[in-house]
Short mmCIF file of C-alpha atoms and ligand atoms in Angstrom, two decimals:
data_model
loop_
_atom_site.label_atom_id
_atom_site.label_comp_id
_atom_site.label_asym_id
_atom_site.label_seq_id
_atom_site.Cartn_x
_atom_site.Cartn_y
_atom_site.Cartn_z
CA MET A 1012 -21.34 -13.67 26.42
CA GLY A 1013 -24.61 -15.60 26.41
CA GLU A 1014 -26.40 -17.20 22.97
CA GLY A 1015 -26.91 -13.96 21.72
CA SER A 1016 -25.58 -11.73 18.96
CA VAL A 1017 -22.37 -9.79 19.89
CA GLY A 1018 -22.11 -6.34 20.21
CA ILE A 1019 -19.77 -4.15 17.77
CA GLY A 1020 -19.01 -0.54 18.88
CA LEU A 1021 -18.03 1.78 16.10
CA VAL A 1022 -15.97 4.96 16.17
CA GLY A 1023 -15.83 7.17 13.64
CA LEU A 1024 -18.94 7.04 11.65
CA GLY A 1025 -17.01 8.64 7.64
CA ASN A 1026 -16.92 7.30 5.10
CA ILE A 1027 -16.06 3.62 6.28
CA GLY A 1028 -17.86 3.42 8.61
CA THR A 1029 -21.01 4.33 7.27
CA GLY A 1030 -20.22 1.55 4.68
CA VAL A 1031 -19.62 -0.61 7.63
CA VAL A 1032 -23.50 0.06 8.90
CA LYS A 1033 -24.49 -0.57 5.43
CA VAL A 1034 -23.54 -4.33 5.23
CA LEU A 1035 -23.76 -5.07 8.53
CA GLN A 1036 -27.93 -3.91 7.48
CA ARG A 1037 -28.06 -4.46 4.17
CA ASN A 1038 -26.11 -7.95 4.82
CA ALA A 1039 -27.34 -9.03 7.77
CA GLU A 1040 -29.63 -11.79 7.18
CA VAL A 1041 -26.34 -13.45 5.23
CA ILE A 1042 -23.42 -12.73 7.82
CA SER A 1043 -26.27 -13.87 10.04
CA GLU A 1044 -26.31 -17.64 8.17
CA ARG A 1045 -23.35 -17.93 8.00
CA LEU A 1046 -22.37 -16.89 11.74
CA GLY A 1047 -25.62 -18.75 13.26
CA PHE A 1048 -25.77 -15.34 14.89
CA ASP A 1049 -26.35 -11.89 14.50
CA LEU A 1050 -23.50 -8.71 14.64
CA ARG A 1051 -25.21 -6.76 16.13
CA LEU A 1052 -24.26 -2.79 16.20
CA VAL A 1053 -24.55 -1.14 19.50
CA ARG A 1054 -23.20 1.80 19.60
CA VAL A 1055 -21.71 4.87 17.55
CA SER A 1056 -19.31 7.41 18.41
CA ASP A 1057 -18.62 10.81 16.41
CA LEU A 1058 -18.09 13.71 17.12
CA ASP A 1059 -19.97 15.68 14.24
CA LEU A 1060 -23.94 13.85 15.28
CA GLU A 1061 -25.70 15.90 12.62
CA THR A 1062 -24.63 15.11 8.76
CA ASP A 1063 -27.13 12.84 7.51
CA ARG A 1064 -24.87 9.68 6.38
CA GLY A 1065 -28.42 7.80 4.79
CA VAL A 1066 -28.02 4.88 7.43
CA ASP A 1067 -31.44 4.10 10.35
CA LEU A 1068 -29.17 3.78 13.37
CA ALA A 1069 -31.97 4.49 15.55
CA ALA A 1070 -31.66 1.12 17.24
CA VAL A 1071 -27.97 2.05 17.52
CA ARG A 1072 -26.25 4.73 20.41
CA PHE A 1073 -25.36 7.07 18.30
CA ASP A 1074 -23.02 10.33 20.45
CA SER A 1075 -19.97 11.65 20.90
CA ASP A 1076 -19.38 9.55 24.31
CA THR A 1077 -16.10 7.13 22.39
CA ASP A 1078 -15.08 5.99 26.81
CA GLY A 1079 -18.17 5.80 27.26
CA LEU A 1080 -18.05 3.12 24.40
CA LEU A 1081 -14.60 1.90 24.27
CA ALA A 1082 -16.29 0.08 28.31
CA ASP A 1083 -19.42 -0.71 27.39
CA PRO A 1084 -20.35 -3.93 28.82
CA GLN A 1085 -22.19 -4.91 25.60
CA VAL A 1086 -19.54 -3.72 22.92
CA ASP A 1087 -17.30 -7.24 22.01
CA ILE A 1088 -15.32 -5.01 19.87
CA VAL A 1089 -14.43 -1.72 18.44
CA VAL A 1090 -13.79 -0.79 15.16
CA GLU A 1091 -11.67 1.55 14.90
CA LEU A 1092 -12.68 3.95 11.99
CA ILE A 1093 -11.16 7.67 12.68
CA GLY A 1094 -7.90 7.15 11.26
CA GLY A 1095 -4.30 9.29 11.77
CA TYR A 1096 -1.99 8.53 14.74
CA ASP A 1097 -2.84 10.18 17.73
CA VAL A 1098 -6.40 10.07 18.51
CA ALA A 1099 -6.33 6.06 16.29
CA ARG A 1100 -3.62 5.60 18.84
CA ARG A 1101 -5.08 5.76 22.27
CA VAL A 1102 -8.25 4.76 21.46
CA THR A 1103 -6.87 1.40 20.23
CA LEU A 1104 -4.67 0.77 23.07
CA GLN A 1105 -8.25 1.58 25.97
CA ALA A 1106 -10.43 -0.16 23.86
CA ILE A 1107 -7.15 -3.09 24.26
CA GLU A 1108 -6.83 -2.17 27.84
CA ASN A 1109 -10.12 -2.30 28.76
CA GLY A 1110 -10.79 -6.19 27.23
CA LYS A 1111 -12.60 -5.66 22.89
CA HIS A 1112 -11.42 -6.67 20.39
CA VAL A 1113 -10.67 -4.20 17.68
CA VAL A 1114 -10.98 -4.16 14.57
CA THR A 1115 -9.63 -1.68 12.50
CA ALA A 1116 -8.23 -0.04 8.63
CA ASN A 1117 -5.66 2.35 9.91
CA LYS A 1118 -2.71 1.47 8.41
CA ALA A 1119 -0.95 4.65 9.32
CA LEU A 1120 -1.43 3.44 12.57
CA LEU A 1121 -0.61 -0.38 12.50
CA ALA A 1122 2.97 1.55 10.33
CA LEU A 1123 4.00 2.82 12.89
CA HIS A 1124 2.44 1.77 16.17
CA GLY A 1125 1.76 -1.56 15.82
CA ALA A 1126 4.30 -3.07 17.85
CA GLU A 1127 3.16 -0.99 20.98
CA ILE A 1128 -0.78 -2.03 19.56
CA PHE A 1129 0.08 -5.63 18.70
CA ASP A 1130 2.28 -6.30 21.84
CA ALA A 1131 -0.68 -4.70 24.12
CA ALA A 1132 -3.39 -7.36 22.63
CA ASP A 1133 -1.15 -10.27 23.29
CA ARG A 1134 -0.92 -9.41 26.61
CA ALA A 1135 -4.99 -8.41 26.93
CA GLY A 1136 -5.34 -11.63 24.87
CA VAL A 1137 -7.47 -10.11 22.49
CA ASP A 1138 -7.57 -9.85 18.52
CA VAL A 1139 -6.74 -6.45 16.37
CA ALA A 1140 -7.70 -7.34 12.96
CA PHE A 1141 -7.20 -4.86 10.52
CA GLU A 1142 -8.33 -6.41 6.44
CA ALA A 1143 -9.31 -3.11 5.47
CA SER A 1144 -5.76 -1.40 5.96
CA VAL A 1145 -4.01 -3.44 3.11
CA GLY A 1146 -6.02 -3.50 -0.04
CA GLY A 1147 -9.57 -2.11 0.53
CA GLY A 1148 -11.72 -4.97 0.52
CA ILE A 1149 -9.25 -7.31 -1.43
CA PRO A 1150 -8.94 -10.49 1.21
CA ILE A 1151 -4.68 -10.09 0.57
CA LEU A 1152 -3.98 -10.67 4.69
CA ARG A 1153 -6.46 -13.10 5.90
CA SER A 1154 -4.37 -14.79 2.25
CA MET A 1155 -1.38 -14.41 4.03
CA ARG A 1156 -2.71 -15.74 6.68
CA GLU A 1157 -3.95 -19.04 6.41
CA GLY A 1158 -4.37 -19.70 3.13
CA LEU A 1159 -0.87 -18.95 2.26
CA SER A 1160 0.59 -20.08 5.76
CA ALA A 1161 2.58 -22.79 4.70
CA ASN A 1162 4.55 -21.35 2.74
CA GLU A 1163 8.06 -20.15 2.37
CA ILE A 1164 6.45 -16.60 1.29
CA THR A 1165 9.33 -15.30 -1.67
CA SER A 1166 8.61 -12.53 -3.43
CA LEU A 1167 5.71 -9.82 -3.14
CA HIS A 1168 4.67 -7.04 -5.63
CA GLY A 1169 1.69 -4.78 -5.64
CA ILE A 1170 -0.34 -1.67 -6.53
CA MET A 1171 -1.54 -1.18 -3.23
CA ASN A 1172 -2.46 2.67 -3.88
CA GLY A 1173 -5.21 3.27 -5.36
CA THR A 1174 -5.15 7.06 -6.39
CA THR A 1175 -1.67 7.56 -7.69
CA ASN A 1176 -2.39 4.17 -10.01
CA TYR A 1177 -5.52 5.97 -11.18
CA VAL A 1178 -2.93 8.65 -12.09
CA LEU A 1179 -0.58 6.80 -13.52
CA THR A 1180 -2.74 5.66 -15.84
CA GLU A 1181 -5.01 8.36 -16.84
CA MET A 1182 -1.31 10.22 -18.18
CA GLU A 1183 -0.71 7.03 -20.37
CA ALA A 1184 -3.87 7.25 -21.70
CA THR A 1185 -4.06 10.84 -22.75
CA GLY A 1186 -0.53 12.12 -22.32
CA GLU A 1187 -0.91 14.78 -20.10
CA ASP A 1188 1.39 16.19 -17.18
CA PHE A 1189 0.94 14.56 -13.85
CA GLU A 1190 0.08 18.36 -12.20
CA VAL A 1191 -3.28 18.32 -14.84
CA VAL A 1192 -4.34 14.63 -13.71
CA LEU A 1193 -4.20 14.72 -10.39
CA LYS A 1194 -6.50 18.17 -10.29
CA ARG A 1195 -8.78 16.47 -11.85
CA ALA A 1196 -8.62 12.84 -9.36
CA GLN A 1197 -8.65 15.56 -6.96
CA ASP A 1198 -11.85 17.47 -8.75
CA LEU A 1199 -13.55 13.22 -9.27
CA GLY A 1200 -13.18 12.51 -5.44
CA TYR A 1201 -10.20 10.21 -6.01
CA ALA A 1202 -7.40 12.55 -4.80
CA GLU A 1203 -7.47 14.04 -1.85
CA ALA A 1204 -7.25 17.31 -1.32
CA ASP A 1205 -3.18 16.68 0.90
CA PRO A 1206 -2.41 14.01 -1.98
CA THR A 1207 1.43 13.74 -0.30
CA PHE A 1208 0.01 10.43 1.26
CA ASP A 1209 -0.35 8.84 -1.76
CA VAL A 1210 1.85 10.42 -4.45
CA ASP A 1211 5.29 10.48 -2.89
CA GLY A 1212 4.51 6.79 -2.07
CA ILE A 1213 3.74 6.93 2.25
CA ASP A 1214 0.21 5.09 2.14
CA ALA A 1215 1.66 2.51 -0.08
CA ALA A 1216 4.31 1.91 2.71
CA HIS A 1217 2.97 2.45 5.64
CA LYS A 1218 0.69 -1.17 3.69
CA LEU A 1219 3.81 -2.76 2.20
CA THR A 1220 5.14 -2.87 6.25
CA LEU A 1221 2.07 -4.42 7.67
CA LEU A 1222 2.87 -7.08 3.97
CA VAL A 1223 7.19 -7.05 4.98
CA ALA A 1224 5.68 -8.65 8.18
CA MET A 1225 3.12 -10.99 7.27
CA ALA A 1226 5.94 -12.12 4.57
CA PHE A 1227 8.66 -12.85 6.38
CA GLY A 1228 8.12 -12.08 10.13
CA ALA A 1229 9.58 -8.88 10.08
CA ARG A 1230 9.37 -7.08 13.06
CA LEU A 1231 7.93 -3.70 11.47
CA THR A 1232 10.41 -1.61 9.73
CA PHE A 1233 7.73 1.55 7.55
CA LYS A 1234 10.99 3.10 8.29
CA ASP A 1235 13.56 1.45 6.45
CA ILE A 1236 11.18 0.84 3.32
CA PRO A 1237 13.04 3.24 0.83
CA THR A 1238 9.75 5.07 -0.72
CA GLU A 1239 9.58 7.85 -3.49
CA GLY A 1240 6.25 8.85 -4.96
CA ILE A 1241 5.60 9.75 -8.96
CA ARG A 1242 5.63 13.42 -9.01
CA GLY A 1243 8.57 12.84 -10.96
CA LEU A 1244 6.73 11.61 -13.97
CA ALA A 1245 6.17 12.92 -17.01
CA PRO A 1246 4.56 12.25 -20.04
CA VAL A 1247 7.20 11.38 -21.80
CA ASP A 1248 8.21 8.14 -19.82
CA PHE A 1249 5.23 6.51 -20.80
CA GLU A 1250 5.83 7.25 -24.61
CA ALA A 1251 9.63 5.52 -24.55
CA ALA A 1252 8.35 3.07 -21.69
CA GLU A 1253 5.43 1.90 -24.58
CA ARG A 1254 8.31 2.36 -27.06
CA PHE A 1255 10.36 -0.17 -24.86
CA GLY A 1256 7.22 -2.45 -23.94
CA PHE A 1257 6.91 -1.33 -20.61
CA LYS A 1258 4.26 0.80 -18.27
CA ILE A 1259 4.53 2.01 -15.22
CA LYS A 1260 2.57 1.51 -11.88
CA LEU A 1261 3.29 2.37 -8.16
CA LEU A 1262 5.23 -0.66 -6.64
CA GLY A 1263 5.66 -2.11 -3.28
CA ILE A 1264 8.41 -4.75 -3.39
CA ALA A 1265 9.29 -7.89 -0.77
CA LYS A 1266 12.05 -9.99 -1.31
CA GLN A 1267 13.48 -12.85 1.21
CA HIS A 1268 16.81 -13.52 -0.63
CA GLU A 1269 18.71 -16.31 0.34
CA ASP A 1270 21.18 -15.35 2.79
CA GLY A 1271 18.12 -13.83 4.51
CA ARG A 1272 18.00 -10.06 4.27
CA ILE A 1273 15.03 -8.67 3.20
CA GLU A 1274 14.70 -6.20 -0.15
CA ALA A 1275 11.35 -4.34 0.44
CA ARG A 1276 10.98 -0.42 -1.77
CA VAL A 1277 8.79 1.44 -2.77
CA HIS A 1278 8.64 3.55 -5.88
CA PRO A 1279 7.21 3.99 -9.48
CA THR A 1280 8.50 0.81 -11.67
CA LEU A 1281 9.05 -0.07 -15.46
CA ILE A 1282 6.69 -3.74 -15.70
CA PRO A 1283 6.35 -5.09 -18.62
CA ALA A 1284 3.86 -4.68 -20.30
CA THR A 1285 3.05 -8.25 -20.90
CA SER A 1286 3.09 -8.95 -17.01
CA LEU A 1287 -0.83 -9.19 -15.36
CA LEU A 1288 -0.24 -6.84 -12.96
CA SER A 1289 0.40 -4.42 -15.92
CA HIS A 1290 -2.91 -4.22 -16.78
CA VAL A 1291 -4.90 -3.55 -13.49
CA ASP A 1292 -5.84 0.50 -14.35
CA GLY A 1293 -7.75 2.65 -12.38
CA ALA A 1294 -8.28 3.42 -9.34
CA MET A 1295 -8.16 -0.72 -9.00
CA ASN A 1296 -5.19 -2.64 -6.43
CA ALA A 1297 -3.60 -5.91 -7.17
CA ILE A 1298 -0.84 -7.73 -5.16
CA ALA A 1299 0.91 -10.82 -6.74
CA VAL A 1300 2.20 -12.97 -4.30
CA HIS A 1301 5.49 -16.08 -4.43
CA GLY A 1302 5.53 -18.87 -2.41
CA ASN A 1303 7.90 -21.60 -2.66
CA ALA A 1304 4.67 -23.98 -2.17
CA VAL A 1305 2.03 -22.54 -4.36
CA GLY A 1306 3.96 -20.51 -6.72
CA PRO A 1307 2.21 -17.29 -8.78
CA THR A 1308 -0.53 -16.12 -7.15
CA LEU A 1309 -2.78 -12.88 -7.88
CA PHE A 1310 -4.99 -11.08 -5.72
CA TYR A 1311 -7.26 -8.01 -7.29
CA GLY A 1312 -9.14 -5.75 -6.03
CA ALA A 1313 -10.87 -3.17 -4.96
CA GLY A 1314 -8.31 -1.39 -2.78
CA ALA A 1315 -10.50 1.82 -1.68
CA GLY A 1316 -13.97 2.89 -1.59
CA GLU A 1317 -16.96 3.20 1.13
CA LEU A 1318 -18.74 -0.10 0.57
CA PRO A 1319 -14.94 -2.33 -0.53
CA THR A 1320 -13.50 -1.12 2.52
CA ALA A 1321 -16.72 -2.30 4.66
CA SER A 1322 -16.33 -5.54 2.67
CA ALA A 1323 -12.64 -6.07 4.65
CA VAL A 1324 -13.79 -4.36 7.55
CA VAL A 1325 -17.06 -6.48 9.03
CA ALA A 1326 -15.65 -9.35 8.02
CA ASP A 1327 -12.83 -9.34 10.34
CA LEU A 1328 -15.90 -8.81 12.35
CA MET A 1329 -17.67 -12.52 11.70
CA GLU A 1330 -14.65 -14.00 11.86
CA ILE A 1331 -13.55 -12.47 15.49
CA ALA A 1332 -17.06 -12.58 16.08
CA ARG A 1333 -16.66 -16.88 15.46
CA GLU A 1334 -14.03 -16.42 18.33
CA LEU A 1335 -15.47 -15.12 20.56
CA ARG A 1336 -18.63 -17.78 20.60
CA ARG A 1337 -15.88 -21.13 20.28
CA GLY A 1338 -13.62 -19.37 23.14
CA THR A 1339 -10.65 -18.98 20.50
CA ALA A 1340 -9.54 -15.10 20.41
CA GLY A 1341 -5.98 -15.58 18.90
CA ARG A 1342 -6.23 -18.52 16.78
CA VAL A 1343 -4.09 -17.15 14.50
CA ALA A 1344 -1.51 -14.42 14.78
CA PRO A 1345 -2.68 -11.36 13.35
CA LEU A 1346 0.60 -10.67 12.14
CA SER A 1347 0.22 -13.95 10.26
CA TYR A 1348 3.70 -15.43 13.28
CA MET A 1349 3.65 -15.67 16.36
CA PRO A 1350 4.54 -12.78 18.54
CA HIS A 1351 7.72 -14.55 20.01
CA ALA A 1352 8.69 -15.95 16.28
CA LEU A 1353 8.20 -12.38 14.42
CA ARG A 1354 12.28 -10.66 14.24
CA VAL A 1355 14.10 -7.91 13.58
CA ARG A 1356 15.35 -8.55 10.29
CA ALA A 1357 18.26 -7.54 7.85
CA THR A 1358 17.19 -5.61 4.74
CA MET A 1359 19.38 -5.73 2.05
CA PRO A 1360 20.63 -1.28 1.31
CA ALA A 1361 19.03 -0.03 -2.27
CA GLY A 1362 22.10 0.52 -3.65
CA GLU A 1363 22.89 -3.62 -3.46
CA ILE A 1364 19.86 -4.00 -5.52
CA LEU A 1365 20.36 -5.57 -8.82
CA GLY A 1366 18.33 -5.08 -12.03
CA ARG A 1367 17.70 -2.99 -15.47
CA ALA A 1368 16.93 1.41 -14.35
CA TYR A 1369 15.34 3.18 -17.38
CA LEU A 1370 16.82 6.29 -17.05
CA ARG A 1371 15.34 9.88 -18.44
CA PHE A 1372 18.38 12.68 -19.39
CA THR A 1373 17.64 15.96 -19.88
CA ALA A 1374 20.62 17.12 -22.36
CA VAL A 1375 21.26 19.70 -24.60
CA ASP A 1376 21.50 18.32 -28.32
CA ARG A 1377 24.68 18.42 -28.19
CA PRO A 1378 27.58 16.46 -30.12
CA GLY A 1379 29.32 14.35 -27.89
CA VAL A 1380 27.10 14.67 -25.19
CA LEU A 1381 25.94 11.02 -24.81
CA SER A 1382 29.36 9.64 -25.25
CA HIS A 1383 29.33 11.60 -22.31
CA ILE A 1384 26.17 10.20 -20.21
CA ALA A 1385 27.79 6.54 -22.13
CA GLY A 1386 31.27 7.16 -20.78
CA ALA A 1387 30.27 8.07 -17.08
CA LEU A 1388 27.62 5.11 -17.08
CA GLY A 1389 30.53 2.71 -18.48
CA GLU A 1390 33.17 3.63 -16.56
CA ARG A 1391 30.57 2.12 -13.44
CA GLY A 1392 30.47 -1.11 -15.13
CA VAL A 1393 26.16 -0.01 -15.91
CA GLY A 1394 26.32 -1.56 -19.80
CA ILE A 1395 23.14 0.20 -21.92
CA GLU A 1396 20.52 -2.03 -23.43
CA ALA A 1397 18.83 0.81 -25.48
CA VAL A 1398 18.68 4.72 -26.19
CA ILE A 1399 16.07 6.91 -27.35
CA GLN A 1400 16.63 10.42 -27.78
CA GLN A 1401 13.94 12.28 -29.13
CA SER A 1402 14.61 15.08 -32.43
CA ARG A 1403 14.56 18.69 -31.05
CA GLY A 1404 11.48 20.69 -30.92
CA GLU A 1405 11.06 24.59 -32.96
CA GLN A 1406 12.36 26.02 -29.26
CA ALA A 1407 13.85 23.07 -27.07
CA GLU A 1408 17.71 23.60 -26.33
CA SER A 1409 17.38 20.61 -24.24
CA VAL A 1410 15.96 17.43 -25.33
CA PRO A 1411 14.79 13.74 -22.72
CA VAL A 1412 17.65 10.87 -23.73
CA VAL A 1413 16.36 8.41 -22.59
CA ILE A 1414 19.09 5.23 -21.88
CA LEU A 1415 17.46 1.68 -20.50
CA THR A 1416 21.11 -0.04 -19.00
CA HIS A 1417 21.57 -3.77 -18.91
CA PRO A 1418 21.10 -5.40 -14.88
CA ALA A 1419 23.55 -3.62 -12.52
CA ARG A 1420 23.87 -1.95 -8.94
CA GLU A 1421 22.03 0.88 -7.76
CA ALA A 1422 25.00 2.11 -6.42
CA ALA A 1423 26.41 2.18 -9.56
CA VAL A 1424 24.01 3.71 -11.74
CA ARG A 1425 23.46 6.57 -8.35
CA ASP A 1426 26.96 6.57 -8.44
CA ALA A 1427 27.46 7.60 -12.18
CA LEU A 1428 24.02 9.87 -12.26
CA GLN A 1429 25.67 12.02 -9.66
CA GLU A 1430 28.25 13.00 -12.60
CA ILE A 1431 25.87 12.95 -15.52
CA ASP A 1432 24.38 15.55 -13.91
CA ARG A 1433 27.40 17.98 -12.51
CA LEU A 1434 28.14 18.30 -16.79
CA PRO A 1435 27.12 21.93 -18.17
CA ASP A 1436 24.86 20.43 -21.50
CA VAL A 1437 22.60 18.31 -18.54
CA THR A 1438 20.34 20.17 -17.87
CA ALA A 1439 18.12 19.15 -14.78
CA PRO A 1440 18.54 16.04 -12.67
CA THR A 1441 18.09 12.68 -14.39
CA LEU A 1442 14.79 10.52 -13.62
CA PHE A 1443 15.56 7.12 -11.93
CA VAL A 1444 13.51 4.61 -12.73
CA ARG A 1445 13.45 0.60 -12.48
CA ILE A 1446 13.05 -2.07 -13.95
CA GLU A 1447 10.99 -4.92 -13.40
CA ASP A 1448 11.10 -8.36 -14.48
CA GLU A 1449 9.13 -10.75 -12.46
CA THR A 1450 6.27 -9.25 -11.29
N1 HSE B 253 -5.04 6.50 -0.55
C1 HSE B 253 -5.45 4.87 -0.81
C2 HSE B 253 -5.08 5.01 -1.67
C3 HSE B 253 -7.06 3.77 -0.07
O1 HSE B 253 -5.34 5.02 -2.57
O2 HSE B 253 -4.78 3.60 -2.54
C4 HSE B 253 -6.86 3.90 1.45
O3 HSE B 253 -6.24 3.28 1.50
#
């Protein structure tokens, strides 16, 4: 490569891909002023060559020849924006084999196949950058790799899925059921037709997998992250949480314990209504990172969307382009730790997690029921901090009974719930939501 521009090949011209073209074109001047040279979009490949995306591709070779793009000597950096696992994995590995640097937004791919991809990139001496895969436009990964690199990270707590945060915010504001709000989110384009990845917490767990690796130097551990989604929440939970001074958010949580074990989990969480994260509403994302030197930090912004995500993709392109010009590819390890320093880290089983819990029982309103519930908890050393029982409606046989526990081991609470959910007067499985006081 000479003194001219750096060549970009884009695979996948969907929503984010189109955003990347827009940012490269609209912001060409500022990008060039910051780099000292141009980023030049050389080729784009996609199976759909018909749809008008509202971008001018006259100066770009646009076809379906992805293999040709991956082998094109004019392409220095490949942007993989196909999504999914199989084709994206093949494209990424082929690009690396061809000596191209890769930028991707694909958290699912990296959470599951990251070890293979990062190892291949390390052997080939190329960069893999993925800022857009976590927190959309928020520069959280760059901050972890560089701005916070002098710290031992002790914990992180993040709202890292915009779809679920939108649904939870709406449920709280309107008192509507999950299914009603989800349908509206789908109609408005906030949620996909198949919302499974988002509402069941899988997307957040993919992102947390990457953050855990970057925070603690842990080998990627997607399968070890206990994950729960938001389907079990009902309007009554938001009312009860508010009465106790909490909001409900789907959090990705990761902590490093003094014995070296790591705790990582994704689940709906009650957090104090006074905490900064509790004010992150709608489709926004925020990630709070605690470092042992810097203390608490908070990163907030749009976690999805065409232009915010493209902002992160193009920033990665600029970083790699700078390194190409200086001959310093691989300057910072992609997962923030040198590959040889990434270790399999022992994880703390969920049963050992110590914290307060929110429990919503569904029980027949009859004398003695509450004492059975309290007894089962008390026998296992789980103390009760507060109770709310809703009054009986005209027709209702069963009523919600909400209990906040004192700090207890999760295994003890789960064990008590097994016994409680078998009681004849308990008519539906109990909802168990963890409380996180330090967000
Ligand atoms: N579906 C994700 C979200 C955006 O709702 O936050 C892409 O990761």
